[in-house]
mmCIF file of C-alpha atoms in Angstrom:
data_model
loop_
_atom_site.group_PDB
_atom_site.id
_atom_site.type_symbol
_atom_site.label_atom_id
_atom_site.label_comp_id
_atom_site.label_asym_id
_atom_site.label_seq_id
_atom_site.Cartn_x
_atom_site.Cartn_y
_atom_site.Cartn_z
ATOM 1 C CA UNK A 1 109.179 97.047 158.824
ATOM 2 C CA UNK A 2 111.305 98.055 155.833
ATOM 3 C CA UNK A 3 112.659 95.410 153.416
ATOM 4 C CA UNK A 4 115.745 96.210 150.980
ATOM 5 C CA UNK A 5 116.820 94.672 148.380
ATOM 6 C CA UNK A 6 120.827 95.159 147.337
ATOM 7 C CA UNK A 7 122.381 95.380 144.239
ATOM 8 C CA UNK A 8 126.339 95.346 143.482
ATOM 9 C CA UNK A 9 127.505 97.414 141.058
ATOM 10 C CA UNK A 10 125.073 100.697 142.789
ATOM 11 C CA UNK A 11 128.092 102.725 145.033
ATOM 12 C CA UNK A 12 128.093 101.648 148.360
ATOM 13 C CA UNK A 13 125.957 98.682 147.848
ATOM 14 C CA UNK A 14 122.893 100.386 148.749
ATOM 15 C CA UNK A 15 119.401 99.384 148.920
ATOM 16 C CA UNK A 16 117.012 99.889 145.961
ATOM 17 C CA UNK A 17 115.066 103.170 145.756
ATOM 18 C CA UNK A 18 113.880 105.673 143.504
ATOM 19 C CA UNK A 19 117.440 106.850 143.419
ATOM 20 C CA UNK A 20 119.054 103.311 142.796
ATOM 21 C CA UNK A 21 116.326 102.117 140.380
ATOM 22 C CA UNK A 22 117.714 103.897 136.926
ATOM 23 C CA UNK A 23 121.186 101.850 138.202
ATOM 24 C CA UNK A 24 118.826 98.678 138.013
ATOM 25 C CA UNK A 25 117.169 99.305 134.665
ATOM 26 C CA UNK A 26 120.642 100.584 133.266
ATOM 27 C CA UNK A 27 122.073 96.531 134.451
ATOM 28 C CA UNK A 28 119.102 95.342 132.460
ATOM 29 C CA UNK A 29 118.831 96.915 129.420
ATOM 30 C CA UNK A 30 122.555 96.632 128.820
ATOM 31 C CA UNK A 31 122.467 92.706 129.602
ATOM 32 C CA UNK A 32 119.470 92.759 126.905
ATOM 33 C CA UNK A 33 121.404 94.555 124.827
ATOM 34 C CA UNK A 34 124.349 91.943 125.087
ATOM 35 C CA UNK A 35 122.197 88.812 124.686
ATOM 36 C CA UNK A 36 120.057 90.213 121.810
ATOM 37 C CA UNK A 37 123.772 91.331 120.162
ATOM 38 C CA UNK A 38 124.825 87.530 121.007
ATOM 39 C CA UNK A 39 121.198 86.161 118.921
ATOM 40 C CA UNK A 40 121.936 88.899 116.125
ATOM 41 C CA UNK A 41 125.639 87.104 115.639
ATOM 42 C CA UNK A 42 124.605 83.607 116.103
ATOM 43 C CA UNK A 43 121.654 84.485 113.602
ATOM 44 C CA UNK A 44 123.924 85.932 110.934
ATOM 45 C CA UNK A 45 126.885 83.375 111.185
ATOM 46 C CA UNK A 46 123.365 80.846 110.318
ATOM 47 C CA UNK A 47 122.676 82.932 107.336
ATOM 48 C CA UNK A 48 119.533 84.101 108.899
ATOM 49 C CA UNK A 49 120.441 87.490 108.980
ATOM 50 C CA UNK A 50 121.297 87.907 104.963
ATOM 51 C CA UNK A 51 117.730 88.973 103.595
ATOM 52 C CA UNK A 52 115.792 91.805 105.103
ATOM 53 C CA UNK A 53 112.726 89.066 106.027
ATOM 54 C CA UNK A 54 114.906 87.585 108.231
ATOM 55 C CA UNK A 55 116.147 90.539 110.043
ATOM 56 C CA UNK A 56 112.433 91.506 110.240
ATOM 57 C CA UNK A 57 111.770 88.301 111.860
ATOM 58 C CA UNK A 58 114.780 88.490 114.070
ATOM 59 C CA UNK A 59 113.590 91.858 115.282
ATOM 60 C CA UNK A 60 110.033 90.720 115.521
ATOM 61 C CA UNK A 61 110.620 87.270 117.607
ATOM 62 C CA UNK A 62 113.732 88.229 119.626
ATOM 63 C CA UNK A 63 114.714 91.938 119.692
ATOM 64 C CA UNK A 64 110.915 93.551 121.028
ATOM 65 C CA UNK A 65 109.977 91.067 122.999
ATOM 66 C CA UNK A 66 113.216 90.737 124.795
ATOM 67 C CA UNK A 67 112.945 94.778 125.295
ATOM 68 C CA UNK A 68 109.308 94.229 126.626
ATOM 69 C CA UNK A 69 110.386 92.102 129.325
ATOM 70 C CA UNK A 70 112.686 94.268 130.689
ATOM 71 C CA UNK A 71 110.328 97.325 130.330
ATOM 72 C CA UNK A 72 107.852 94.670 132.364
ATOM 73 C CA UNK A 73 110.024 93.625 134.791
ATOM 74 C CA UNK A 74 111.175 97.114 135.468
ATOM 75 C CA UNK A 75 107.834 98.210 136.056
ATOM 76 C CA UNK A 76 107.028 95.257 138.382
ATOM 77 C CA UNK A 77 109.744 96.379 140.469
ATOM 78 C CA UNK A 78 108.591 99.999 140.488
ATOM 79 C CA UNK A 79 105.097 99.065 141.615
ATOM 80 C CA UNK A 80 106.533 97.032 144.780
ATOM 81 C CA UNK A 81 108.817 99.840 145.830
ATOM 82 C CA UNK A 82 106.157 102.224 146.168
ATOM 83 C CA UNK A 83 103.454 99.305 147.505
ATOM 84 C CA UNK A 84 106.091 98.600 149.956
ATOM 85 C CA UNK A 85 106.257 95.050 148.671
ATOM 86 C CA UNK A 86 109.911 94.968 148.291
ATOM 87 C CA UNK A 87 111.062 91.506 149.561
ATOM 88 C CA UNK A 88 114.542 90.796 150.516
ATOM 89 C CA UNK A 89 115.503 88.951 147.186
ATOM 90 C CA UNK A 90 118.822 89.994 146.182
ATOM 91 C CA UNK A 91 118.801 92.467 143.046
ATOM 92 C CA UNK A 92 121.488 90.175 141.439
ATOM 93 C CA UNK A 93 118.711 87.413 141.804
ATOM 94 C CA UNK A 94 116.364 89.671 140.304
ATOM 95 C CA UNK A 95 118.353 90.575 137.516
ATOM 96 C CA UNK A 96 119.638 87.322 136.540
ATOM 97 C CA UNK A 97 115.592 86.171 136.782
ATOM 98 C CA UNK A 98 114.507 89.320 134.116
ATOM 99 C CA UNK A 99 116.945 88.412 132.050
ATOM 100 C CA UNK A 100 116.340 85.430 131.783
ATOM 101 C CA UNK A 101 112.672 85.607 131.147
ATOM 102 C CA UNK A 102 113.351 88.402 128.438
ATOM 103 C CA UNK A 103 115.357 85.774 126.765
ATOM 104 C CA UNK A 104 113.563 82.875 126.867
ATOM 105 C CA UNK A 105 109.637 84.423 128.239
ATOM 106 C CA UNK A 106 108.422 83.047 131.279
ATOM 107 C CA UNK A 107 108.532 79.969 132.526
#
C-alpha cells in the first residue's frame, strides 16, 4: 500500500517524490533563509551585529545550525521515500515541524 504525503505550493498538489522533493527543500531553505534574515535584523537593531565577533557568533549559533537542520530534515525525508516509510503527514506539517526545529533544535 502506497502512502503520499501532499504539499501546496507543488502544481497540482501532488504527492511527494523524487520529482516533488527539490519543491520541498526549495520551501525549506527559503523559510530558513527568512527566519535566519529575521535573527540577523533583530540581532543588529540589539547592537549585536556591530563587531565582527558578534557576527561570527551569530553565524556560528544561529546561521549553520539552522542550515543543518534543514539539510537533516531533508535527508530524513529522502531516506523514507525510498524505504517506503512515507506516512500520510501532510508536507505543510512537515515543513512547519523542520522549521521549527532548525530554529529552535529539537525538542
Amino acid at each position: 500500500m502506497e502512502r503520499e504525503l501532499f504539499i501546496r505550493g507543488v502544481p497540482g498538489d501532488k504527492p511527494i517524490n523524487e520529482a516533488t522533493l527539490p519543491a520541498v527543500r526549495t520551501v525549506l531553505e527559503n523559510a530558513t533563509d527568512d527566519a535566519i534574515r529575521v535573527l540577523r535584523d533583530i540581532a543588529s537593531a540589539r547592537g549585536d551585529m556591530d563587531r565582527r565577533a558578534g557576527r561570527r557568533l551569530f553565524k556560528a549559533r544561529y546561521e549553520q545550525p539552522a542550515r543543518r537542520r534543514v539539510a537533516t530534515a531533508i535527508g530524513r525525508v529522502e531516506r523514507q521515500m525510498r524505504a517506503g516509510d512515507i506516512t500520510a503527514q501532510p508536507v505543510t506539517q512537515f515543513l512547519a515541524d523542520a522549521i521549527k526545529e532548525a530554529l529552535n533544535g529539537p525538542n
